Short mmCIF file of N, CA and C in Angstrom, two decimals:
data_model
loop_
_atom_site.label_atom_id
_atom_site.label_comp_id
_atom_site.label_asym_id
_atom_site.label_seq_id
_atom_site.Cartn_x
_atom_site.Cartn_y
_atom_site.Cartn_z
N MET A 1 -11.81 8.26 -17.59
CA MET A 1 -12.82 7.65 -16.57
C MET A 1 -14.31 6.86 -17.13
N THR A 2 -14.48 5.80 -17.17
CA THR A 2 -15.51 5.13 -17.69
C THR A 2 -16.71 5.04 -16.33
N ARG A 3 -17.78 5.54 -16.66
CA ARG A 3 -18.77 5.66 -15.97
C ARG A 3 -20.10 5.26 -16.74
N SER A 4 -21.01 4.51 -16.37
CA SER A 4 -22.15 4.14 -16.97
C SER A 4 -23.03 3.90 -15.75
N ARG A 5 -24.37 4.32 -16.26
CA ARG A 5 -25.48 4.37 -15.36
C ARG A 5 -26.66 3.85 -16.06
N MET A 6 -27.40 2.79 -15.17
CA MET A 6 -28.61 1.94 -15.72
C MET A 6 -29.37 2.02 -15.02
N LYS A 7 -31.09 2.33 -15.09
CA LYS A 7 -31.93 2.16 -14.36
C LYS A 7 -32.75 1.23 -14.60
N LEU A 8 -33.24 0.29 -13.81
CA LEU A 8 -33.74 -1.08 -14.31
C LEU A 8 -35.49 -1.30 -13.54
N SER A 9 -35.95 -0.64 -12.31
CA SER A 9 -37.10 -0.94 -12.12
C SER A 9 -37.88 0.43 -11.60
N GLN A 10 -38.88 0.34 -11.12
CA GLN A 10 -39.93 1.32 -10.63
C GLN A 10 -40.46 1.11 -9.09
N PRO A 11 -40.29 2.10 -8.18
CA PRO A 11 -41.02 1.97 -6.86
C PRO A 11 -42.28 1.37 -7.03
N ASP A 12 -42.37 0.78 -5.70
CA ASP A 12 -43.68 -0.07 -5.59
C ASP A 12 -44.44 1.07 -4.66
N SER A 13 -45.63 0.74 -4.09
CA SER A 13 -46.74 1.69 -3.60
C SER A 13 -46.15 2.19 -2.47
N GLU A 14 -45.24 1.41 -1.74
CA GLU A 14 -44.59 2.07 -0.28
C GLU A 14 -43.37 3.16 -0.70
N GLY A 15 -42.97 3.21 -1.95
CA GLY A 15 -41.71 3.86 -2.50
C GLY A 15 -40.28 3.21 -2.30
N THR A 16 -40.66 2.07 -2.29
CA THR A 16 -39.66 1.17 -2.27
C THR A 16 -39.21 0.52 -3.51
N ARG A 17 -37.67 0.66 -3.82
CA ARG A 17 -37.32 0.08 -5.24
C ARG A 17 -36.44 -1.44 -4.53
N SER A 18 -36.95 -2.63 -5.40
CA SER A 18 -35.85 -3.54 -5.31
C SER A 18 -35.51 -4.19 -6.37
N HIS A 19 -34.62 -4.98 -6.18
CA HIS A 19 -34.04 -5.73 -7.22
C HIS A 19 -32.88 -4.63 -7.74
N PRO A 20 -32.02 -5.14 -8.91
CA PRO A 20 -30.92 -3.97 -9.45
C PRO A 20 -31.93 -3.12 -10.27
N ILE A 21 -31.79 -1.73 -9.57
CA ILE A 21 -32.16 -0.53 -10.18
C ILE A 21 -30.90 0.31 -10.63
N GLU A 22 -30.05 0.16 -10.50
CA GLU A 22 -28.90 1.05 -11.01
C GLU A 22 -27.67 0.18 -10.90
N PHE A 23 -26.98 0.55 -12.07
CA PHE A 23 -25.63 -0.09 -12.11
C PHE A 23 -24.74 0.75 -12.53
N GLU A 24 -23.47 1.00 -12.00
CA GLU A 24 -22.58 1.90 -12.24
C GLU A 24 -21.08 1.64 -12.37
N VAL A 25 -20.30 1.68 -13.27
CA VAL A 25 -19.05 1.25 -13.51
C VAL A 25 -18.30 2.67 -12.98
N ARG A 26 -17.31 2.20 -12.14
CA ARG A 26 -16.59 3.35 -11.65
C ARG A 26 -14.81 2.88 -11.85
N PRO A 27 -13.94 3.66 -11.70
CA PRO A 27 -12.41 2.95 -11.81
C PRO A 27 -11.94 2.11 -11.12
N TRP A 28 -12.92 2.18 -10.05
CA TRP A 28 -12.33 0.84 -8.92
C TRP A 28 -12.84 -0.22 -8.78
N GLY A 29 -13.91 -0.43 -9.77
CA GLY A 29 -14.94 -1.63 -9.85
C GLY A 29 -16.45 -1.42 -10.24
N SER A 30 -17.20 -1.60 -9.76
CA SER A 30 -18.83 -0.99 -9.97
C SER A 30 -19.61 -1.32 -8.72
N PHE A 31 -20.94 -0.73 -8.87
CA PHE A 31 -21.81 -0.91 -7.70
C PHE A 31 -23.24 -1.01 -8.55
N SER A 32 -24.14 -2.01 -7.78
CA SER A 32 -25.62 -2.28 -8.07
C SER A 32 -26.07 -1.74 -7.04
N THR A 33 -27.27 -0.73 -7.25
CA THR A 33 -28.17 -0.55 -6.21
C THR A 33 -29.41 -1.48 -6.11
N LEU A 34 -29.32 -2.37 -5.15
CA LEU A 34 -30.24 -3.36 -4.89
C LEU A 34 -31.27 -3.10 -4.65
N GLU A 35 -31.60 -2.04 -3.64
CA GLU A 35 -33.00 -1.62 -2.95
C GLU A 35 -32.78 -0.46 -2.39
N GLU A 36 -33.92 0.42 -2.62
CA GLU A 36 -33.87 1.68 -1.74
C GLU A 36 -35.25 1.74 -1.46
N GLY A 37 -35.49 2.70 -0.38
CA GLY A 37 -36.82 3.41 0.29
C GLY A 37 -36.60 4.57 0.91
N PRO A 38 -37.29 4.95 1.71
CA PRO A 38 -37.15 6.32 2.50
C PRO A 38 -36.34 6.19 3.71
N GLY A 39 -35.17 6.94 3.44
CA GLY A 39 -34.01 6.80 4.58
C GLY A 39 -32.93 5.55 4.38
N TYR A 40 -33.15 4.63 3.49
CA TYR A 40 -32.03 3.67 3.27
C TYR A 40 -31.63 3.21 1.90
N LYS A 41 -30.70 2.71 1.61
CA LYS A 41 -30.35 2.35 0.02
C LYS A 41 -29.28 1.15 0.44
N ILE A 42 -29.49 -0.19 -0.39
CA ILE A 42 -28.59 -1.02 -0.01
C ILE A 42 -28.05 -1.28 -1.71
N LYS A 43 -26.66 -1.16 -1.57
CA LYS A 43 -25.98 -1.79 -2.42
C LYS A 43 -24.93 -2.83 -2.46
N ARG A 44 -24.66 -3.16 -3.69
CA ARG A 44 -23.22 -4.26 -3.82
C ARG A 44 -22.38 -3.74 -4.73
N LEU A 45 -21.27 -3.65 -3.88
CA LEU A 45 -20.09 -2.93 -4.31
C LEU A 45 -18.98 -4.34 -4.83
N VAL A 46 -18.26 -3.96 -6.05
CA VAL A 46 -17.50 -4.99 -6.34
C VAL A 46 -16.14 -4.28 -6.57
N VAL A 47 -15.16 -4.44 -5.70
CA VAL A 47 -13.90 -3.59 -5.80
C VAL A 47 -12.80 -4.43 -6.30
N GLN A 48 -12.25 -4.03 -7.68
CA GLN A 48 -11.39 -4.97 -8.29
C GLN A 48 -9.86 -5.05 -7.42
N PRO A 49 -9.14 -6.35 -8.12
CA PRO A 49 -7.79 -6.30 -7.32
C PRO A 49 -7.11 -4.96 -7.66
N GLY A 50 -6.42 -4.54 -6.54
CA GLY A 50 -5.28 -3.47 -6.82
C GLY A 50 -5.79 -2.09 -6.84
N CYS A 51 -7.35 -2.19 -6.52
CA CYS A 51 -7.90 -0.62 -6.64
C CYS A 51 -8.47 -0.64 -5.06
N ARG A 52 -8.98 0.93 -5.33
CA ARG A 52 -9.49 1.06 -3.83
C ARG A 52 -10.50 2.73 -4.23
N LEU A 53 -11.52 2.70 -3.27
CA LEU A 53 -12.30 3.80 -3.45
C LEU A 53 -11.58 5.04 -2.77
N SER A 54 -11.95 6.27 -3.21
CA SER A 54 -11.32 7.53 -2.47
C SER A 54 -11.65 7.55 -1.12
N LEU A 55 -10.58 8.02 -0.49
CA LEU A 55 -10.79 8.41 0.91
C LEU A 55 -11.88 9.63 1.15
N GLN A 56 -12.94 9.18 1.96
CA GLN A 56 -14.22 10.11 1.51
C GLN A 56 -14.86 10.30 3.09
N LYS A 57 -16.04 10.98 3.08
CA LYS A 57 -16.96 10.85 4.12
C LYS A 57 -18.23 11.42 3.48
N HIS A 58 -19.30 11.35 4.32
CA HIS A 58 -20.62 11.63 3.94
C HIS A 58 -21.17 12.75 4.93
N ARG A 59 -21.96 13.81 4.63
CA ARG A 59 -22.41 14.52 5.68
C ARG A 59 -23.46 14.00 6.08
N HIS A 60 -24.62 13.26 5.27
CA HIS A 60 -25.88 12.83 5.71
C HIS A 60 -26.25 11.48 5.72
N ARG A 61 -25.23 10.75 5.71
CA ARG A 61 -25.74 9.40 5.69
C ARG A 61 -24.43 8.49 6.70
N ALA A 62 -24.83 7.32 7.10
CA ALA A 62 -23.99 6.23 7.57
C ALA A 62 -23.87 5.01 6.66
N GLU A 63 -23.09 4.23 6.92
CA GLU A 63 -23.12 3.10 6.05
C GLU A 63 -22.65 1.76 7.00
N HIS A 64 -23.12 0.94 6.49
CA HIS A 64 -22.91 -0.63 7.16
C HIS A 64 -22.40 -1.36 6.08
N TRP A 65 -21.06 -1.89 6.36
CA TRP A 65 -20.38 -2.73 5.11
C TRP A 65 -20.36 -4.28 5.81
N VAL A 66 -21.00 -5.15 4.82
CA VAL A 66 -20.73 -6.73 4.95
C VAL A 66 -19.75 -6.84 3.92
N VAL A 67 -18.73 -7.71 4.28
CA VAL A 67 -17.68 -8.23 3.40
C VAL A 67 -18.28 -9.73 2.59
N VAL A 68 -18.62 -9.78 1.56
CA VAL A 68 -19.47 -11.38 1.22
C VAL A 68 -18.52 -11.96 0.31
N ALA A 69 -17.30 -11.54 -0.17
CA ALA A 69 -16.19 -12.33 -1.02
C ALA A 69 -14.87 -11.35 -0.91
N GLY A 70 -13.88 -12.05 -0.88
CA GLY A 70 -12.65 -11.43 -0.73
C GLY A 70 -12.12 -11.10 0.60
N THR A 71 -11.03 -10.29 0.60
CA THR A 71 -10.61 -9.62 1.73
C THR A 71 -10.38 -8.34 1.53
N ALA A 72 -10.96 -7.46 2.32
CA ALA A 72 -11.01 -5.80 2.35
C ALA A 72 -10.18 -5.43 3.17
N THR A 73 -9.32 -4.17 2.80
CA THR A 73 -8.78 -3.43 3.75
C THR A 73 -9.39 -2.13 3.87
N VAL A 74 -9.89 -1.68 5.15
CA VAL A 74 -10.77 -0.69 5.30
C VAL A 74 -10.23 0.32 6.25
N ILE A 75 -10.00 1.51 5.56
CA ILE A 75 -9.73 2.57 6.58
C ILE A 75 -10.68 3.14 7.18
N LYS A 76 -10.86 3.65 8.36
CA LYS A 76 -12.15 4.18 8.93
C LYS A 76 -11.52 5.05 10.28
N GLY A 77 -11.67 6.31 9.91
CA GLY A 77 -10.97 7.16 10.80
C GLY A 77 -9.47 7.11 10.62
N ASN A 78 -9.15 7.01 11.67
CA ASN A 78 -7.32 6.62 11.77
C ASN A 78 -6.98 5.13 11.99
N ARG A 79 -8.18 4.09 11.65
CA ARG A 79 -7.80 2.73 12.09
C ARG A 79 -7.76 2.24 10.72
N ARG A 80 -6.99 1.20 10.58
CA ARG A 80 -6.95 0.24 9.34
C ARG A 80 -7.39 -1.02 9.74
N LEU A 81 -8.42 -1.68 9.41
CA LEU A 81 -9.04 -3.03 9.69
C LEU A 81 -8.98 -3.79 8.36
N THR A 82 -8.81 -5.23 8.54
CA THR A 82 -8.91 -6.38 7.52
C THR A 82 -10.03 -7.22 7.74
N LEU A 83 -10.98 -7.29 6.62
CA LEU A 83 -12.47 -7.61 6.78
C LEU A 83 -12.32 -8.91 5.90
N ARG A 84 -12.67 -9.99 5.95
CA ARG A 84 -12.85 -11.19 5.33
C ARG A 84 -14.41 -11.46 5.34
N GLY A 85 -14.86 -12.58 4.39
CA GLY A 85 -16.03 -13.03 4.32
C GLY A 85 -16.99 -13.16 5.49
N ARG A 86 -18.42 -12.34 5.51
CA ARG A 86 -19.36 -12.38 6.82
C ARG A 86 -18.60 -11.39 7.70
N GLN A 87 -17.71 -10.98 8.02
CA GLN A 87 -17.15 -9.58 8.60
C GLN A 87 -17.90 -8.17 8.13
N CYS A 88 -17.95 -7.39 9.24
CA CYS A 88 -18.73 -6.14 8.80
C CYS A 88 -18.16 -5.11 9.73
N THR A 89 -18.27 -3.80 9.38
CA THR A 89 -18.17 -2.39 10.25
C THR A 89 -19.31 -1.93 9.74
N VAL A 90 -19.22 -0.58 10.85
CA VAL A 90 -20.09 0.31 10.56
C VAL A 90 -19.24 1.65 10.11
N ILE A 91 -19.79 2.53 9.37
CA ILE A 91 -19.13 3.71 9.31
C ILE A 91 -20.06 4.89 9.72
N PRO A 92 -19.75 5.48 10.62
CA PRO A 92 -20.53 6.68 11.10
C PRO A 92 -20.50 7.89 10.18
N ARG A 93 -21.78 8.57 10.35
CA ARG A 93 -21.74 9.83 9.24
C ARG A 93 -20.64 10.72 9.79
N GLN A 94 -19.80 11.62 8.74
CA GLN A 94 -18.90 12.35 8.94
C GLN A 94 -17.76 11.82 8.93
N SER A 95 -17.64 10.38 8.93
CA SER A 95 -16.14 9.75 9.12
C SER A 95 -15.56 9.54 8.06
N TRP A 96 -13.98 9.67 7.78
CA TRP A 96 -13.37 9.36 6.89
C TRP A 96 -13.22 7.85 6.64
N HIS A 97 -13.19 7.48 5.73
CA HIS A 97 -13.43 5.88 5.32
C HIS A 97 -12.87 5.67 4.06
N ARG A 98 -12.44 4.28 3.46
CA ARG A 98 -11.93 3.58 2.19
C ARG A 98 -12.04 2.42 2.29
N ILE A 99 -12.45 2.10 1.14
CA ILE A 99 -12.22 0.39 1.02
C ILE A 99 -11.16 0.01 0.01
N GLU A 100 -10.13 -0.73 0.21
CA GLU A 100 -9.11 -1.10 -0.53
C GLU A 100 -9.24 -2.61 -0.91
N ASN A 101 -8.74 -3.17 -2.08
CA ASN A 101 -8.48 -4.55 -2.50
C ASN A 101 -7.13 -4.74 -2.79
N ARG A 102 -6.43 -5.23 -1.78
CA ARG A 102 -4.77 -5.44 -2.07
C ARG A 102 -4.81 -6.74 -2.59
N GLY A 103 -5.78 -7.74 -2.44
CA GLY A 103 -5.82 -9.31 -3.28
C GLY A 103 -5.69 -9.39 -4.56
N ARG A 104 -6.01 -10.53 -5.03
CA ARG A 104 -5.98 -11.16 -6.55
C ARG A 104 -7.39 -11.43 -6.67
N GLU A 105 -8.22 -11.20 -5.88
CA GLU A 105 -9.59 -11.52 -6.32
C GLU A 105 -10.57 -10.49 -6.16
N PRO A 106 -11.75 -10.22 -6.75
CA PRO A 106 -12.59 -9.13 -6.51
C PRO A 106 -13.22 -9.13 -4.89
N VAL A 107 -13.20 -7.99 -4.06
CA VAL A 107 -13.97 -7.77 -3.19
C VAL A 107 -15.52 -7.36 -3.40
N VAL A 108 -16.18 -8.13 -2.71
CA VAL A 108 -17.79 -7.89 -2.77
C VAL A 108 -18.15 -7.35 -1.35
N ILE A 109 -18.74 -6.42 -1.28
CA ILE A 109 -19.48 -5.96 -0.07
C ILE A 109 -20.96 -5.45 -0.17
N ILE A 110 -21.76 -5.95 0.61
CA ILE A 110 -23.12 -5.22 0.66
C ILE A 110 -22.89 -3.99 1.60
N GLU A 111 -23.45 -2.82 1.13
CA GLU A 111 -23.51 -1.84 1.96
C GLU A 111 -24.85 -1.20 1.98
N VAL A 112 -25.14 -1.15 3.30
CA VAL A 112 -26.45 -0.29 3.79
C VAL A 112 -26.36 1.06 4.39
N GLN A 113 -26.96 1.68 3.40
CA GLN A 113 -26.96 3.25 3.81
C GLN A 113 -28.05 3.71 4.39
N HIS A 114 -27.93 4.38 5.46
CA HIS A 114 -29.31 5.25 6.34
C HIS A 114 -28.91 6.48 6.53
N GLY A 115 -29.95 7.25 6.00
CA GLY A 115 -29.58 8.78 6.66
C GLY A 115 -30.77 9.50 5.81
N ALA A 116 -30.84 11.05 6.22
CA ALA A 116 -31.85 11.72 5.91
C ALA A 116 -31.43 12.25 4.23
N TYR A 117 -30.37 11.73 3.78
CA TYR A 117 -30.11 12.30 2.30
C TYR A 117 -29.03 11.21 1.75
N LEU A 118 -29.22 10.44 0.53
CA LEU A 118 -28.66 9.29 0.10
C LEU A 118 -27.86 9.69 -1.24
N GLY A 119 -27.81 10.82 -1.71
CA GLY A 119 -27.59 11.02 -3.22
C GLY A 119 -26.02 10.92 -3.16
N GLU A 120 -25.84 10.46 -4.49
CA GLU A 120 -24.10 10.15 -4.73
C GLU A 120 -23.48 11.43 -4.74
N ASP A 121 -24.10 12.76 -4.76
CA ASP A 121 -23.20 14.01 -4.63
C ASP A 121 -22.92 14.16 -3.01
N ASP A 122 -23.15 13.23 -2.05
CA ASP A 122 -23.06 13.58 -0.53
C ASP A 122 -21.57 12.82 -0.49
N ILE A 123 -20.60 13.31 -1.25
CA ILE A 123 -19.24 12.45 -1.06
C ILE A 123 -18.31 13.82 -0.83
N ILE A 124 -17.66 13.83 0.08
CA ILE A 124 -16.44 14.57 0.21
C ILE A 124 -15.06 13.98 0.29
N ARG A 125 -14.66 14.19 -1.03
CA ARG A 125 -13.44 13.69 -1.01
C ARG A 125 -12.00 13.79 -0.53
N LYS A 126 -11.31 13.40 0.32
CA LYS A 126 -9.86 13.88 0.78
C LYS A 126 -8.58 13.19 -0.01
N GLN A 127 -9.04 12.24 -0.56
CA GLN A 127 -7.86 11.61 -1.43
C GLN A 127 -8.42 10.66 -2.53
N ASP A 128 -7.96 10.80 -3.74
CA ASP A 128 -8.55 9.99 -4.88
C ASP A 128 -7.47 9.51 -5.67
N ASP A 129 -7.46 8.51 -6.22
CA ASP A 129 -6.59 7.60 -7.08
C ASP A 129 -6.88 8.03 -8.62
N TYR A 130 -7.96 8.68 -8.79
CA TYR A 130 -8.52 8.54 -10.18
C TYR A 130 -8.91 10.46 -10.42
N GLY A 131 -8.41 11.31 -9.80
CA GLY A 131 -8.44 12.73 -9.90
C GLY A 131 -9.76 13.04 -9.97
N ARG A 132 -10.72 12.61 -9.03
CA ARG A 132 -11.98 12.85 -8.66
C ARG A 132 -12.20 14.03 -7.50
N ILE A 133 -11.26 14.52 -6.99
CA ILE A 133 -11.15 15.63 -6.19
C ILE A 133 -11.71 16.71 -6.51
N GLU A 134 -12.74 17.32 -5.98
CA GLU A 134 -13.36 18.79 -6.53
C GLU A 134 -13.38 19.65 -5.36
N PRO A 135 -13.57 20.88 -5.55
CA PRO A 135 -13.34 21.76 -4.30
C PRO A 135 -14.39 21.33 -3.13
N ARG A 136 -13.97 21.17 -1.75
CA ARG A 136 -14.74 20.40 -0.79
C ARG A 136 -16.17 21.29 -0.71
N ALA A 137 -17.27 20.77 -0.67
CA ALA A 137 -18.49 21.60 -0.41
C ALA A 137 -18.30 22.11 0.74
N GLU A 138 -17.49 21.81 1.70
CA GLU A 138 -17.49 22.69 3.05
C GLU A 138 -16.66 24.14 2.56
N SER A 139 -15.94 24.25 1.56
CA SER A 139 -15.09 25.36 1.38
C SER A 139 -16.29 26.35 0.58
N ARG A 140 -17.61 25.76 0.03
CA ARG A 140 -18.31 26.74 -0.61
C ARG A 140 -19.18 26.94 0.51
N GLU A 141 -19.35 27.04 1.77
CA GLU A 141 -20.10 27.33 2.65
C GLU A 141 -19.33 28.22 3.41
N PRO A 142 -20.10 29.45 4.15
CA PRO A 142 -19.45 30.53 4.81
C PRO A 142 -18.65 29.79 6.32
N ARG A 143 -17.48 30.37 6.64
CA ARG A 143 -17.25 29.48 7.83
C ARG A 143 -18.10 30.45 8.86
N ARG A 144 -18.10 29.79 10.03
CA ARG A 144 -18.46 30.27 11.48
C ARG A 144 -17.91 31.70 11.48
N GLY A 145 -18.70 32.83 11.64
CA GLY A 145 -18.37 34.05 11.74
C GLY A 145 -17.95 34.85 10.74
N MET A 146 -18.15 34.24 9.32
CA MET A 146 -17.86 34.95 8.18
C MET A 146 -19.16 34.88 7.33
N THR A 147 -19.19 36.06 6.20
CA THR A 147 -20.12 36.03 5.45
C THR A 147 -19.58 35.56 4.23
N ALA A 148 -20.36 35.10 3.03
CA ALA A 148 -20.02 34.48 2.07
C ALA A 148 -19.29 35.23 1.27
N GLY A 149 -19.26 36.60 1.28
CA GLY A 149 -18.71 37.81 0.38
C GLY A 149 -17.17 38.00 1.20
N ARG A 150 -17.07 37.49 2.34
CA ARG A 150 -15.63 37.98 2.97
C ARG A 150 -14.85 36.77 3.62
N ARG A 151 -14.38 36.03 2.70
CA ARG A 151 -13.87 34.73 2.73
C ARG A 151 -12.11 35.13 2.34
N LYS A 152 -11.08 34.70 3.11
CA LYS A 152 -9.84 34.92 2.92
C LYS A 152 -9.28 33.29 2.31
#
């Protein structure tokens, strides 16, 4: 798996970073972080033809997706949506979701994340085409009524 990361700017006096401050290549395409500040982050995602992101959810953030190019197939909970240029959807916190590109051109999405924590490690994967599923964070926490030492 190829993954690269590059940081490009410093925060201003309000703690806001703007213009591409991070670029990462992922197996499905790439993303650029355009701006981030307290409680929000704005990204530009490019999903290559025939690729899809993992089926995932986030504990601490919700996301608002706006398709700016291409046609995206979006899995949102138990629903499958088709979104084209200028169409959008909101992904609530703790909701299973995925973006797929079944077309021949890249899909470009502007993603606005908002929440208490916006780190890349706030991803719980249920299914992934690229072998990135790790033991779920939930399995590392004691279940209700159990102690950490008494799991079955």
